């Protein structure tokens, strides 16, 4: 169950920085709106909304704010409408980058994302330019303190997950997209509420980033992208050695 350092580095960075910036509520709020708009305001019958609520709780969003977001999204007159868009491109060192966005103005978002790529010598490409390097999966996460690797692997098998890996401070359970709801619920029954549950992309192949300068430019680009309100998630296939990641996080 060896973890991928890409996920460890990026996820820990993101969690830390979102907390500092206070932007995670905006991102989770948009996901709640989209979840309700594409499904229903009832999390019991809307798996995506239930995942969004899990994310909101993990971000310490107040219960009344979560409920207000759901109520607003369910109102045809009050709720914003967001388009989900995936931007693709290459970052420093030839690292493949997926940018998941939720926007009410495509004419604003695309130039902002393109500028973030260009600022550090990256290049935003056409749709599909790097998407083939990733696979769409369901992802459920738990704190590493939840149990031993053997216990987590047993839980993964029982829940019908495809894999379980330790990645820094978390365990990542992955499964087929269509199995996310059932795997999540089976894990909840055995392990309690997860720290995260969502559909995401994982790299099929990794791109080694073995020098600090390139890694620093890549992190700067991700910083800029994540600072955009329209960007929900940034995923790369970068494989950054732990010692370089530690220097950048210091």
mmCIF file of C-alpha atoms in Angstrom:
data_model
loop_
_atom_site.group_PDB
_atom_site.id
_atom_site.type_symbol
_atom_site.label_atom_id
_atom_site.label_comp_id
_atom_site.label_asym_id
_atom_site.label_seq_id
_atom_site.Cartn_x
_atom_site.Cartn_y
_atom_site.Cartn_z
ATOM 1 C CA UNK A 1 0.000 0.000 0.000
ATOM 2 C CA UNK A 2 2.818 2.392 -0.763
ATOM 3 C CA UNK A 3 1.442 5.881 -1.284
ATOM 4 C CA UNK A 4 1.960 8.133 -4.286
ATOM 5 C CA UNK A 5 3.980 11.144 -3.178
ATOM 6 C CA UNK A 6 2.091 13.287 -5.707
ATOM 7 C CA UNK A 7 -1.144 12.888 -3.773
ATOM 8 C CA UNK A 8 0.565 13.271 -0.426
ATOM 9 C CA UNK A 9 2.325 16.479 -1.441
ATOM 10 C CA UNK A 10 -0.557 18.130 -3.257
ATOM 11 C CA UNK A 11 -3.330 17.153 -0.865
ATOM 12 C CA UNK A 12 -1.456 18.278 2.220
ATOM 13 C CA UNK A 13 -0.479 21.529 0.568
ATOM 14 C CA UNK A 14 -3.994 22.174 -0.559
ATOM 15 C CA UNK A 15 -5.511 21.478 2.830
ATOM 16 C CA UNK A 16 -3.082 23.808 4.549
ATOM 17 C CA UNK A 17 -3.395 26.637 2.065
ATOM 18 C CA UNK A 18 -7.171 26.520 1.725
ATOM 19 C CA UNK A 19 -7.427 26.845 5.489
ATOM 20 C CA UNK A 20 -5.150 29.899 5.407
ATOM 21 C CA UNK A 21 -6.961 31.561 2.523
ATOM 22 C CA UNK A 22 -10.445 30.767 3.717
ATOM 23 C CA UNK A 23 -11.443 29.916 0.150
ATOM 24 C CA UNK A 24 -12.577 26.368 0.756
ATOM 25 C CA UNK A 25 -16.063 27.469 1.809
ATOM 26 C CA UNK A 26 -16.522 29.094 -1.597
ATOM 27 C CA UNK A 27 -15.389 25.952 -3.394
ATOM 28 C CA UNK A 28 -17.499 23.597 -1.286
ATOM 29 C CA UNK A 29 -20.464 25.942 -1.584
ATOM 30 C CA UNK A 30 -20.283 25.768 -5.363
ATOM 31 C CA UNK A 31 -20.109 21.980 -5.248
ATOM 32 C CA UNK A 32 -23.240 21.948 -3.076
ATOM 33 C CA UNK A 33 -25.047 24.160 -5.595
ATOM 34 C CA UNK A 34 -24.023 21.956 -8.535
ATOM 35 C CA UNK A 35 -24.926 18.793 -6.617
ATOM 36 C CA UNK A 36 -28.422 20.039 -5.873
ATOM 37 C CA UNK A 37 -28.941 21.404 -9.383
ATOM 38 C CA UNK A 38 -27.931 18.118 -11.017
ATOM 39 C CA UNK A 39 -29.712 15.917 -8.486
ATOM 40 C CA UNK A 40 -31.956 16.813 -5.567
ATOM 41 C CA UNK A 41 -31.696 18.672 -2.246
ATOM 42 C CA UNK A 42 -32.007 15.374 -0.352
ATOM 43 C CA UNK A 43 -28.570 13.861 0.414
ATOM 44 C CA UNK A 44 -30.185 10.478 1.042
ATOM 45 C CA UNK A 45 -31.069 10.218 -2.651
ATOM 46 C CA UNK A 46 -28.247 12.376 -4.000
ATOM 47 C CA UNK A 47 -24.816 10.745 -3.534
ATOM 48 C CA UNK A 48 -22.953 13.729 -4.943
ATOM 49 C CA UNK A 49 -24.612 16.076 -2.463
ATOM 50 C CA UNK A 50 -23.764 13.709 0.362
ATOM 51 C CA UNK A 51 -20.125 13.803 -0.737
ATOM 52 C CA UNK A 52 -20.257 17.597 -0.840
ATOM 53 C CA UNK A 53 -21.636 17.678 2.701
ATOM 54 C CA UNK A 54 -18.797 15.398 3.856
ATOM 55 C CA UNK A 55 -16.327 17.854 2.306
ATOM 56 C CA UNK A 56 -18.089 20.782 3.970
ATOM 57 C CA UNK A 57 -17.929 19.130 7.378
ATOM 58 C CA UNK A 58 -14.260 18.295 6.892
ATOM 59 C CA UNK A 59 -13.684 21.993 6.157
ATOM 60 C CA UNK A 60 -15.540 22.881 9.378
ATOM 61 C CA UNK A 61 -18.290 24.693 7.514
ATOM 62 C CA UNK A 62 -21.062 25.507 10.028
ATOM 63 C CA UNK A 63 -24.152 23.311 9.789
ATOM 64 C CA UNK A 64 -26.448 26.295 9.277
ATOM 65 C CA UNK A 65 -24.298 27.482 6.381
ATOM 66 C CA UNK A 66 -24.460 24.049 4.737
ATOM 67 C CA UNK A 67 -28.234 23.978 5.126
ATOM 68 C CA UNK A 68 -28.528 27.525 3.773
ATOM 69 C CA UNK A 69 -26.449 26.595 0.716
ATOM 70 C CA UNK A 70 -28.686 23.589 0.002
ATOM 71 C CA UNK A 71 -31.845 25.655 0.442
ATOM 72 C CA UNK A 72 -30.540 28.393 -1.827
ATOM 73 C CA UNK A 73 -29.479 25.882 -4.470
ATOM 74 C CA UNK A 74 -32.931 24.297 -4.414
ATOM 75 C CA UNK A 75 -34.556 27.665 -5.085
ATOM 76 C CA UNK A 76 -34.901 28.304 -8.807
ATOM 77 C CA UNK A 77 -34.938 32.052 -8.241
ATOM 78 C CA UNK A 78 -32.027 32.418 -5.820
ATOM 79 C CA UNK A 79 -29.373 29.911 -6.804
ATOM 80 C CA UNK A 80 -26.421 30.641 -9.047
ATOM 81 C CA UNK A 81 -25.812 28.431 -12.058
ATOM 82 C CA UNK A 82 -22.327 27.065 -12.622
ATOM 83 C CA UNK A 83 -20.828 25.255 -15.587
ATOM 84 C CA UNK A 84 -18.340 22.498 -14.824
ATOM 85 C CA UNK A 85 -15.284 22.765 -17.056
ATOM 86 C CA UNK A 86 -12.043 20.806 -17.211
ATOM 87 C CA UNK A 87 -8.945 22.608 -18.436
ATOM 88 C CA UNK A 88 -5.817 20.670 -19.390
ATOM 89 C CA UNK A 89 -2.200 21.474 -20.009
ATOM 90 C CA UNK A 90 1.438 21.046 -19.128
ATOM 91 C CA UNK A 91 3.236 22.655 -16.227
ATOM 92 C CA UNK A 92 6.962 23.075 -15.569
ATOM 93 C CA UNK A 93 8.978 19.951 -16.260
ATOM 94 C CA UNK A 94 6.338 18.605 -18.633
ATOM 95 C CA UNK A 95 4.007 17.711 -15.759
ATOM 96 C CA UNK A 96 0.442 16.988 -16.898
ATOM 97 C CA UNK A 97 -2.153 19.174 -15.174
ATOM 98 C CA UNK A 98 -5.936 18.939 -14.921
ATOM 99 C CA UNK A 99 -7.840 21.969 -13.638
ATOM 100 C CA UNK A 100 -11.420 21.336 -12.526
ATOM 101 C CA UNK A 101 -13.479 24.518 -12.508
ATOM 102 C CA UNK A 102 -17.027 25.583 -11.703
ATOM 103 C CA UNK A 103 -17.832 28.947 -13.241
ATOM 104 C CA UNK A 104 -20.682 31.286 -14.023
ATOM 105 C CA UNK A 105 -18.536 33.083 -16.597
ATOM 106 C CA UNK A 106 -16.399 31.035 -18.996
ATOM 107 C CA UNK A 107 -15.018 34.208 -20.559
ATOM 108 C CA UNK A 108 -13.463 35.089 -17.211
ATOM 109 C CA UNK A 109 -12.224 31.671 -16.161
ATOM 110 C CA UNK A 110 -10.410 30.476 -19.290
ATOM 111 C CA UNK A 111 -8.087 33.523 -19.534
ATOM 112 C CA UNK A 112 -7.355 33.331 -15.794
ATOM 113 C CA UNK A 113 -6.399 29.652 -16.042
ATOM 114 C CA UNK A 114 -4.332 30.236 -19.197
ATOM 115 C CA UNK A 115 -2.468 33.085 -17.489
ATOM 116 C CA UNK A 116 -1.651 30.851 -14.508
ATOM 117 C CA UNK A 117 -0.072 28.272 -16.820
ATOM 118 C CA UNK A 118 1.877 30.899 -18.747
ATOM 119 C CA UNK A 119 3.191 32.688 -15.675
ATOM 120 C CA UNK A 120 5.641 29.864 -14.898
ATOM 121 C CA UNK A 121 6.321 28.678 -18.427
ATOM 122 C CA UNK A 122 3.501 26.156 -18.630
ATOM 123 C CA UNK A 123 1.079 25.752 -21.494
ATOM 124 C CA UNK A 124 -2.690 25.284 -21.410
ATOM 125 C CA UNK A 125 -3.709 22.813 -24.124
ATOM 126 C CA UNK A 126 -6.883 21.638 -25.777
ATOM 127 C CA UNK A 127 -9.394 19.359 -24.096
ATOM 128 C CA UNK A 128 -7.971 15.851 -24.202
ATOM 129 C CA UNK A 129 -4.357 16.962 -24.485
ATOM 130 C CA UNK A 130 -3.409 15.317 -21.184
ATOM 131 C CA UNK A 131 -6.668 13.762 -20.024
ATOM 132 C CA UNK A 132 -5.644 10.378 -21.379
ATOM 133 C CA UNK A 133 -2.890 10.286 -18.741
ATOM 134 C CA UNK A 134 -5.469 10.099 -15.950
ATOM 135 C CA UNK A 135 -8.285 7.758 -14.962
ATOM 136 C CA UNK A 136 -11.618 8.799 -13.457
ATOM 137 C CA UNK A 137 -12.120 7.157 -10.062
ATOM 138 C CA UNK A 138 -14.091 7.305 -6.862
ATOM 139 C CA UNK A 139 -11.966 8.337 -3.868
ATOM 140 C CA UNK A 140 -12.758 7.964 -0.157
ATOM 141 C CA UNK A 141 -10.214 9.109 2.426
ATOM 142 C CA UNK A 142 -9.676 8.408 6.130
ATOM 143 C CA UNK A 143 -7.066 9.684 8.612
ATOM 144 C CA UNK A 144 -4.005 7.464 8.934
ATOM 145 C CA UNK A 145 -4.813 7.062 12.637
ATOM 146 C CA UNK A 146 -7.976 5.160 11.765
ATOM 147 C CA UNK A 147 -6.147 1.826 11.789
ATOM 148 C CA UNK A 148 -3.325 -0.345 10.492
ATOM 149 C CA UNK A 149 -2.638 -0.880 6.812
ATOM 150 C CA UNK A 150 -3.801 -4.482 7.095
ATOM 151 C CA UNK A 151 -7.068 -3.409 8.725
ATOM 152 C CA UNK A 152 -7.653 -0.771 6.069
ATOM 153 C CA UNK A 153 -6.964 -3.205 3.242
ATOM 154 C CA UNK A 154 -9.435 -5.651 4.807
ATOM 155 C CA UNK A 155 -12.019 -2.871 5.000
ATOM 156 C CA UNK A 156 -11.349 -1.996 1.350
ATOM 157 C CA UNK A 157 -11.903 -5.575 0.227
ATOM 158 C CA UNK A 158 -15.117 -5.898 2.222
ATOM 159 C CA UNK A 159 -16.412 -2.575 0.878
ATOM 160 C CA UNK A 160 -15.695 -3.474 -2.740
ATOM 161 C CA UNK A 161 -12.958 -0.873 -3.255
ATOM 162 C CA UNK A 162 -10.331 -1.515 -5.916
ATOM 163 C CA UNK A 163 -7.406 -0.417 -3.771
ATOM 164 C CA UNK A 164 -6.295 1.228 -0.544
ATOM 165 C CA UNK A 165 -3.047 3.130 -0.190
ATOM 166 C CA UNK A 166 -1.419 5.088 2.601
ATOM 167 C CA UNK A 167 -0.517 8.597 1.442
ATOM 168 C CA UNK A 168 1.091 10.651 4.162
ATOM 169 C CA UNK A 169 -1.537 11.405 6.809
ATOM 170 C CA UNK A 170 -4.419 9.677 5.056
ATOM 171 C CA UNK A 171 -5.601 6.407 3.574
ATOM 172 C CA UNK A 172 -6.971 6.602 0.026
ATOM 173 C CA UNK A 173 -9.626 4.087 -0.962
ATOM 174 C CA UNK A 174 -10.230 4.060 -4.717
ATOM 175 C CA UNK A 175 -13.025 2.432 -6.674
ATOM 176 C CA UNK A 176 -14.884 2.564 -9.963
ATOM 177 C CA UNK A 177 -16.847 5.770 -10.510
ATOM 178 C CA UNK A 178 -20.184 3.954 -10.443
ATOM 179 C CA UNK A 179 -19.285 2.240 -7.147
ATOM 180 C CA UNK A 180 -18.416 5.348 -5.126
ATOM 181 C CA UNK A 181 -21.739 5.572 -3.251
ATOM 182 C CA UNK A 182 -21.824 1.897 -2.278
ATOM 183 C CA UNK A 183 -18.133 1.780 -1.309
ATOM 184 C CA UNK A 184 -18.443 4.975 0.713
ATOM 185 C CA UNK A 185 -21.501 3.702 2.586
ATOM 186 C CA UNK A 186 -19.862 0.325 3.288
ATOM 187 C CA UNK A 187 -16.767 2.068 4.645
ATOM 188 C CA UNK A 188 -18.893 4.377 6.783
ATOM 189 C CA UNK A 189 -20.635 1.357 8.282
ATOM 190 C CA UNK A 190 -17.262 -0.134 9.237
ATOM 191 C CA UNK A 191 -15.039 2.890 9.892
ATOM 192 C CA UNK A 192 -17.344 5.843 10.529
ATOM 193 C CA UNK A 193 -17.532 9.078 8.578
ATOM 194 C CA UNK A 194 -14.651 9.602 6.114
ATOM 195 C CA UNK A 195 -12.597 12.769 5.830
ATOM 196 C CA UNK A 196 -13.480 12.969 2.131
ATOM 197 C CA UNK A 197 -15.476 11.251 -0.596
ATOM 198 C CA UNK A 198 -15.598 12.378 -4.220
ATOM 199 C CA UNK A 199 -15.046 11.607 -7.867
ATOM 200 C CA UNK A 200 -11.605 12.642 -9.036
ATOM 201 C CA UNK A 201 -8.814 11.770 -11.430
ATOM 202 C CA UNK A 202 -5.637 9.812 -10.724
ATOM 203 C CA UNK A 203 -2.591 9.705 -12.986
ATOM 204 C CA UNK A 204 -1.925 6.527 -14.917
ATOM 205 C CA UNK A 205 1.767 7.386 -15.196
ATOM 206 C CA UNK A 206 3.835 9.734 -13.054
ATOM 207 C CA UNK A 207 6.196 12.506 -14.153
ATOM 208 C CA UNK A 208 9.319 12.674 -11.955
ATOM 209 C CA UNK A 209 10.230 16.165 -10.729
ATOM 210 C CA UNK A 210 13.720 15.728 -9.341
ATOM 211 C CA UNK A 211 14.990 19.294 -9.071
ATOM 212 C CA UNK A 212 13.864 21.887 -6.562
ATOM 213 C CA UNK A 213 13.580 24.766 -9.047
ATOM 214 C CA UNK A 214 11.106 22.918 -11.270
ATOM 215 C CA UNK A 215 9.118 21.739 -8.255
ATOM 216 C CA UNK A 216 8.993 25.300 -6.930
ATOM 217 C CA UNK A 217 7.659 26.612 -10.250
ATOM 218 C CA UNK A 218 5.047 23.874 -10.341
ATOM 219 C CA UNK A 219 3.896 24.647 -6.797
ATOM 220 C CA UNK A 220 3.715 28.347 -7.691
ATOM 221 C CA UNK A 221 1.486 27.541 -10.648
ATOM 222 C CA UNK A 222 -0.778 25.388 -8.491
ATOM 223 C CA UNK A 223 -0.891 28.196 -5.907
ATOM 224 C CA UNK A 224 -2.077 30.649 -8.548
ATOM 225 C CA UNK A 225 -4.663 28.229 -9.916
ATOM 226 C CA UNK A 226 -6.037 27.281 -6.495
ATOM 227 C CA UNK A 227 -6.305 30.949 -5.586
ATOM 228 C CA UNK A 228 -8.877 31.412 -8.366
ATOM 229 C CA UNK A 229 -12.418 31.236 -6.996
ATOM 230 C CA UNK A 230 -13.589 29.355 -10.095
ATOM 231 C CA UNK A 231 -11.068 26.521 -9.639
ATOM 232 C CA UNK A 232 -12.333 23.589 -7.600
ATOM 233 C CA UNK A 233 -9.385 21.221 -7.830
ATOM 234 C CA UNK A 234 -5.949 20.938 -9.424
ATOM 235 C CA UNK A 235 -4.592 17.462 -10.204
ATOM 236 C CA UNK A 236 -1.167 16.641 -11.590
ATOM 237 C CA UNK A 237 0.929 13.596 -12.343
ATOM 238 C CA UNK A 238 3.982 15.090 -10.638
ATOM 239 C CA UNK A 239 6.103 12.727 -8.571
ATOM 240 C CA UNK A 240 8.073 14.966 -6.209
ATOM 241 C CA UNK A 241 10.649 13.358 -3.893
ATOM 242 C CA UNK A 242 9.816 13.734 -0.215
ATOM 243 C CA UNK A 243 12.985 15.707 0.542
ATOM 244 C CA UNK A 244 12.158 18.342 -2.082
ATOM 245 C CA UNK A 245 8.517 18.494 -0.972
ATOM 246 C CA UNK A 246 9.653 19.008 2.611
ATOM 247 C CA UNK A 247 11.860 21.965 1.603
ATOM 248 C CA UNK A 248 9.015 23.599 -0.295
ATOM 249 C CA UNK A 249 6.593 23.114 2.583
ATOM 250 C CA UNK A 250 8.993 24.607 5.143
#
